[in-house]
Short mmCIF file of N, CA and C in Angstrom, two decimals:
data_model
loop_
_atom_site.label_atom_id
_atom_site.label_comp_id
_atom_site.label_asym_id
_atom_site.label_seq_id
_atom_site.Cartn_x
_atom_site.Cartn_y
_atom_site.Cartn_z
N UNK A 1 -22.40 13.69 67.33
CA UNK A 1 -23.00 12.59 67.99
C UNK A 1 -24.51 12.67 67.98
N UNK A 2 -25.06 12.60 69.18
CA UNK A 2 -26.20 12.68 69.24
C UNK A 2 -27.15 13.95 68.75
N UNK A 3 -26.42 14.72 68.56
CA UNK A 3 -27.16 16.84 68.71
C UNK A 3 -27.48 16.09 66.86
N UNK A 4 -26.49 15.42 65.73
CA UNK A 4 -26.45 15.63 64.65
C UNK A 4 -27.25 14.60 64.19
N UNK A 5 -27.57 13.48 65.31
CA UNK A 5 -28.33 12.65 64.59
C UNK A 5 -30.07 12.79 64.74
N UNK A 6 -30.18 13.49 65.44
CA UNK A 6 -31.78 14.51 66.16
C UNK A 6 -32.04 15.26 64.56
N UNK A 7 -30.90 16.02 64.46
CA UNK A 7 -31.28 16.97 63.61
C UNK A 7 -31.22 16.54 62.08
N UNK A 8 -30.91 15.39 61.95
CA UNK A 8 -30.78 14.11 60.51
C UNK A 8 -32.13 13.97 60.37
N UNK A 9 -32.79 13.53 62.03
CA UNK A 9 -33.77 12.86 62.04
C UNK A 9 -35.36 14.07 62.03
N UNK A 10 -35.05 15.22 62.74
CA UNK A 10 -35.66 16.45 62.13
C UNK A 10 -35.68 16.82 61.16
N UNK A 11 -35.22 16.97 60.04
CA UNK A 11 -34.56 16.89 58.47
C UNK A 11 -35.69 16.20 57.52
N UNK A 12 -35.36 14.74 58.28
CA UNK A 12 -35.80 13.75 57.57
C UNK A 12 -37.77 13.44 57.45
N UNK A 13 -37.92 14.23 58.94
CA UNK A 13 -39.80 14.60 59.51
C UNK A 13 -39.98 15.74 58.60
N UNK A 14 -39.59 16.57 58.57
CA UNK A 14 -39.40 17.24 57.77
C UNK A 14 -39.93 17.39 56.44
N UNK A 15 -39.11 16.78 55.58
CA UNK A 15 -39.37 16.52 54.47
C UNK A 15 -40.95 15.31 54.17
N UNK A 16 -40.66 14.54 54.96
CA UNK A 16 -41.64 14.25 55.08
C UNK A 16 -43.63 15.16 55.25
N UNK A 17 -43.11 15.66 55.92
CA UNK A 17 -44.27 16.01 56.65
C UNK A 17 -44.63 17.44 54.85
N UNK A 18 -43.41 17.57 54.65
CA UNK A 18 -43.53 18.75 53.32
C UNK A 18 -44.79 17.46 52.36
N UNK A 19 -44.00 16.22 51.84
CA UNK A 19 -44.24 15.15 51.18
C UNK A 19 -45.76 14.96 51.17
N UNK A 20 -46.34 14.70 52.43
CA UNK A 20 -47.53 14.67 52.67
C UNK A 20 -48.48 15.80 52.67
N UNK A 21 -47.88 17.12 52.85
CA UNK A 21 -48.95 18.15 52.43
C UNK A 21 -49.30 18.17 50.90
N UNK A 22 -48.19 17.86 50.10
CA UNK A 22 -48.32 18.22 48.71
C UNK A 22 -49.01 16.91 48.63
N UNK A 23 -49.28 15.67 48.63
CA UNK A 23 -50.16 14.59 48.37
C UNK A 23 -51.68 15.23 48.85
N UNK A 24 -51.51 15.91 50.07
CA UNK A 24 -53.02 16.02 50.19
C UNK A 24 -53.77 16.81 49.71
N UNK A 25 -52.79 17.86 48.98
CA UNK A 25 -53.30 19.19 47.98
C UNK A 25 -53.68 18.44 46.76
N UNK A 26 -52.68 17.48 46.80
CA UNK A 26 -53.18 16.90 45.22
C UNK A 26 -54.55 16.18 44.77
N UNK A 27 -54.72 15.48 46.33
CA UNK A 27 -55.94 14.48 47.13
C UNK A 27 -57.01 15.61 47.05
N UNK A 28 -56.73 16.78 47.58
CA UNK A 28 -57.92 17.47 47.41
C UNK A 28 -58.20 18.27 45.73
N UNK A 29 -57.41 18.32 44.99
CA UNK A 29 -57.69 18.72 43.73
C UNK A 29 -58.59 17.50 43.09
N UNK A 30 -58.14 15.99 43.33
CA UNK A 30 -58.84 15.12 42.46
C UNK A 30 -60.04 15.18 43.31
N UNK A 31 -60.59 15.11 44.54
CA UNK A 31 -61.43 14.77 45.11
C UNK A 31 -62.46 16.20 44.28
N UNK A 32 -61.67 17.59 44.10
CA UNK A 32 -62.84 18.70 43.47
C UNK A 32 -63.22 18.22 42.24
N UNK A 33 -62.70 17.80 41.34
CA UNK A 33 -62.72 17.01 40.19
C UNK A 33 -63.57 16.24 39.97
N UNK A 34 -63.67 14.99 40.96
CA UNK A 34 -64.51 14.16 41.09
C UNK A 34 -65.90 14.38 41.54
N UNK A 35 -66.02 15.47 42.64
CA UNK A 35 -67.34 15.64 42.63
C UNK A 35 -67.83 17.00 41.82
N UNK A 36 -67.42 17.86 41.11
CA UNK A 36 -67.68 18.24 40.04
C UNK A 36 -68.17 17.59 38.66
N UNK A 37 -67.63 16.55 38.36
CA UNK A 37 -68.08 15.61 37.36
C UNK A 37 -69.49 14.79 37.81
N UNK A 38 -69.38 14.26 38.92
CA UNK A 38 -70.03 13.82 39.93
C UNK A 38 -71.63 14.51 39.83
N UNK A 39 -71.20 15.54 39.85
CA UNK A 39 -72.68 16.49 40.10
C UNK A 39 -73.34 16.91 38.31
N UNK A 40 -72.31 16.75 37.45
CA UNK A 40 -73.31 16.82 36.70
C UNK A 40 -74.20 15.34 36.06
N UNK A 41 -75.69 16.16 35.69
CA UNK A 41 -76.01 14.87 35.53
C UNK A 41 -75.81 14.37 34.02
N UNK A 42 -76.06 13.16 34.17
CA UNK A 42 -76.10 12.10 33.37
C UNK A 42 -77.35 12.27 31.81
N UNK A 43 -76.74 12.31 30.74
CA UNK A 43 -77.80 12.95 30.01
C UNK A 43 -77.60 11.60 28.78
N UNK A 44 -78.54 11.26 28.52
CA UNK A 44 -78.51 9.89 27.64
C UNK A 44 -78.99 10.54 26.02
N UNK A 45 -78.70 10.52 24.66
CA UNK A 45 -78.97 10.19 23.51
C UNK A 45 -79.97 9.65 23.27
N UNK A 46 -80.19 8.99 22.93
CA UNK A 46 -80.86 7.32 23.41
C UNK A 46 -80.66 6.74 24.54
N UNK A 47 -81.46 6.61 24.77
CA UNK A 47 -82.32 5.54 26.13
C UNK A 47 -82.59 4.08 26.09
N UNK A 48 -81.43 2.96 25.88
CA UNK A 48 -81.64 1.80 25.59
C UNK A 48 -80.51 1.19 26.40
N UNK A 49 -80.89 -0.25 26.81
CA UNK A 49 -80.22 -1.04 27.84
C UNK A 49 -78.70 -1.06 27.44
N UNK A 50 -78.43 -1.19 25.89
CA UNK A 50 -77.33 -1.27 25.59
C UNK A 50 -76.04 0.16 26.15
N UNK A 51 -76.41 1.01 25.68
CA UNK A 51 -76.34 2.24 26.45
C UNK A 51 -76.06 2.90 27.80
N UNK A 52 -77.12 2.16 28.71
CA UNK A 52 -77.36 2.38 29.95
C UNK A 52 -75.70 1.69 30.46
N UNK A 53 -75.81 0.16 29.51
CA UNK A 53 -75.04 -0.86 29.92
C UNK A 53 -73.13 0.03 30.09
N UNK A 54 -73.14 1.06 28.99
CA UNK A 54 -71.57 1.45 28.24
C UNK A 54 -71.16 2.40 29.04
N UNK A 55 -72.49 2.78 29.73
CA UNK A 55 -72.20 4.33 30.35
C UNK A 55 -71.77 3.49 31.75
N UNK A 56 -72.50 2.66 32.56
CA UNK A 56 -72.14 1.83 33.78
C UNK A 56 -70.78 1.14 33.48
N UNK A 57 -70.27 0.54 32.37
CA UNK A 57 -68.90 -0.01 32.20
C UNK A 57 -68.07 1.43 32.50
N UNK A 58 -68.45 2.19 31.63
CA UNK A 58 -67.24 3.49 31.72
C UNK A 58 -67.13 4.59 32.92
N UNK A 59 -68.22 4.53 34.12
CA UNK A 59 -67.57 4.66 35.31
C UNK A 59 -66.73 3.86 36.08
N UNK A 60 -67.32 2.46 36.26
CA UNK A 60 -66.86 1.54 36.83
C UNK A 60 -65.36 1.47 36.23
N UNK A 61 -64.99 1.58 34.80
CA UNK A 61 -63.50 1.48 34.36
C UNK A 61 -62.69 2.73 35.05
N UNK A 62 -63.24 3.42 35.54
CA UNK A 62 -62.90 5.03 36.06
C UNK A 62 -61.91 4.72 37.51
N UNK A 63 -62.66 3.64 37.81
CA UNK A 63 -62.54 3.28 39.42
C UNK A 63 -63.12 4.19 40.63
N UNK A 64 -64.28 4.51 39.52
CA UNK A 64 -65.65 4.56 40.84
C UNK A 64 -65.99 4.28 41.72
N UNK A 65 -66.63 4.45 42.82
CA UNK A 65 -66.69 3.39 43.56
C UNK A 65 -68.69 3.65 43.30
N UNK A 66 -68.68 2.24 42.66
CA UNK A 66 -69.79 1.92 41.77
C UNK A 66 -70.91 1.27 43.20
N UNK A 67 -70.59 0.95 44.69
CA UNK A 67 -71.93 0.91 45.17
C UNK A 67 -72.52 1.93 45.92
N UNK A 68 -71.52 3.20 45.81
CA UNK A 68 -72.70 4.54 46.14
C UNK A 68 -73.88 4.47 45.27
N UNK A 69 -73.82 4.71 44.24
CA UNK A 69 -75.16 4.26 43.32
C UNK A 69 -75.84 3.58 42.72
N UNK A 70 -77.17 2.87 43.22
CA UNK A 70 -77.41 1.90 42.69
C UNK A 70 -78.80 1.99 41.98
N UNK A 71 -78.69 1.73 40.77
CA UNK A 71 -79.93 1.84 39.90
C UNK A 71 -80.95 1.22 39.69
N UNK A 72 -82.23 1.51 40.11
CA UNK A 72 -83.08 0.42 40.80
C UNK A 72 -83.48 -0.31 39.01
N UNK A 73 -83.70 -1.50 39.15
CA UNK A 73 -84.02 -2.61 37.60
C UNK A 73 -85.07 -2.00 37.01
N UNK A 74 -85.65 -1.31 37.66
CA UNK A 74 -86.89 -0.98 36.70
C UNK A 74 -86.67 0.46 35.81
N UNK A 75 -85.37 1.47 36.03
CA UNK A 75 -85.11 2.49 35.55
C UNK A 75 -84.29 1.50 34.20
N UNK A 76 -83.77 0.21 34.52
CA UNK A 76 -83.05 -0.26 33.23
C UNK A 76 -83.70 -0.55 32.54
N UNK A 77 -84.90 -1.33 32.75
CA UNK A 77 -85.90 -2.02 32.01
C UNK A 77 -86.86 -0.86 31.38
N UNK A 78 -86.72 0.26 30.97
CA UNK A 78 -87.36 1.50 30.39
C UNK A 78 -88.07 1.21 29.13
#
């Protein structure tokens, strides 16, 4: 009766609560990842708008979150 449905329901927190540690280990592996990449800097070839332009598409395609940094117009206009 009741003793078995507690302990269904303990079972079930349980697993859960397992579920969510391993997401947040995983949360914290991408998050080291990200600011590892993060920190290094940015090193350009060439220095031209076109450029500037491929490197800003290919974070933003990353799913960056592109308004932590914002590049003032006059570093584009070089």
């Amino acid at each position: 009766g009741r003793f078995w449905h507690k302990m269904a329901k303990l079972k079930e927190t349980l697993v859960m609560v397992e579920q969510l540690d391993k997401n947040m280990s995983n949360l914290r592996s991408w998050l080291s990842r990200v600011e590892a990449e993060l920190s290094r800097p940015i090193t350009y070839s060439v220095c031209h708008q076109r450029e500037i332009q491929r490197r800003l598409a290919e974070q933003q395609g990353r799913g960056d979150v592109d308004s932590l940094v914002q590049i003032p117009q006059r570093v584009l206009l070089l």
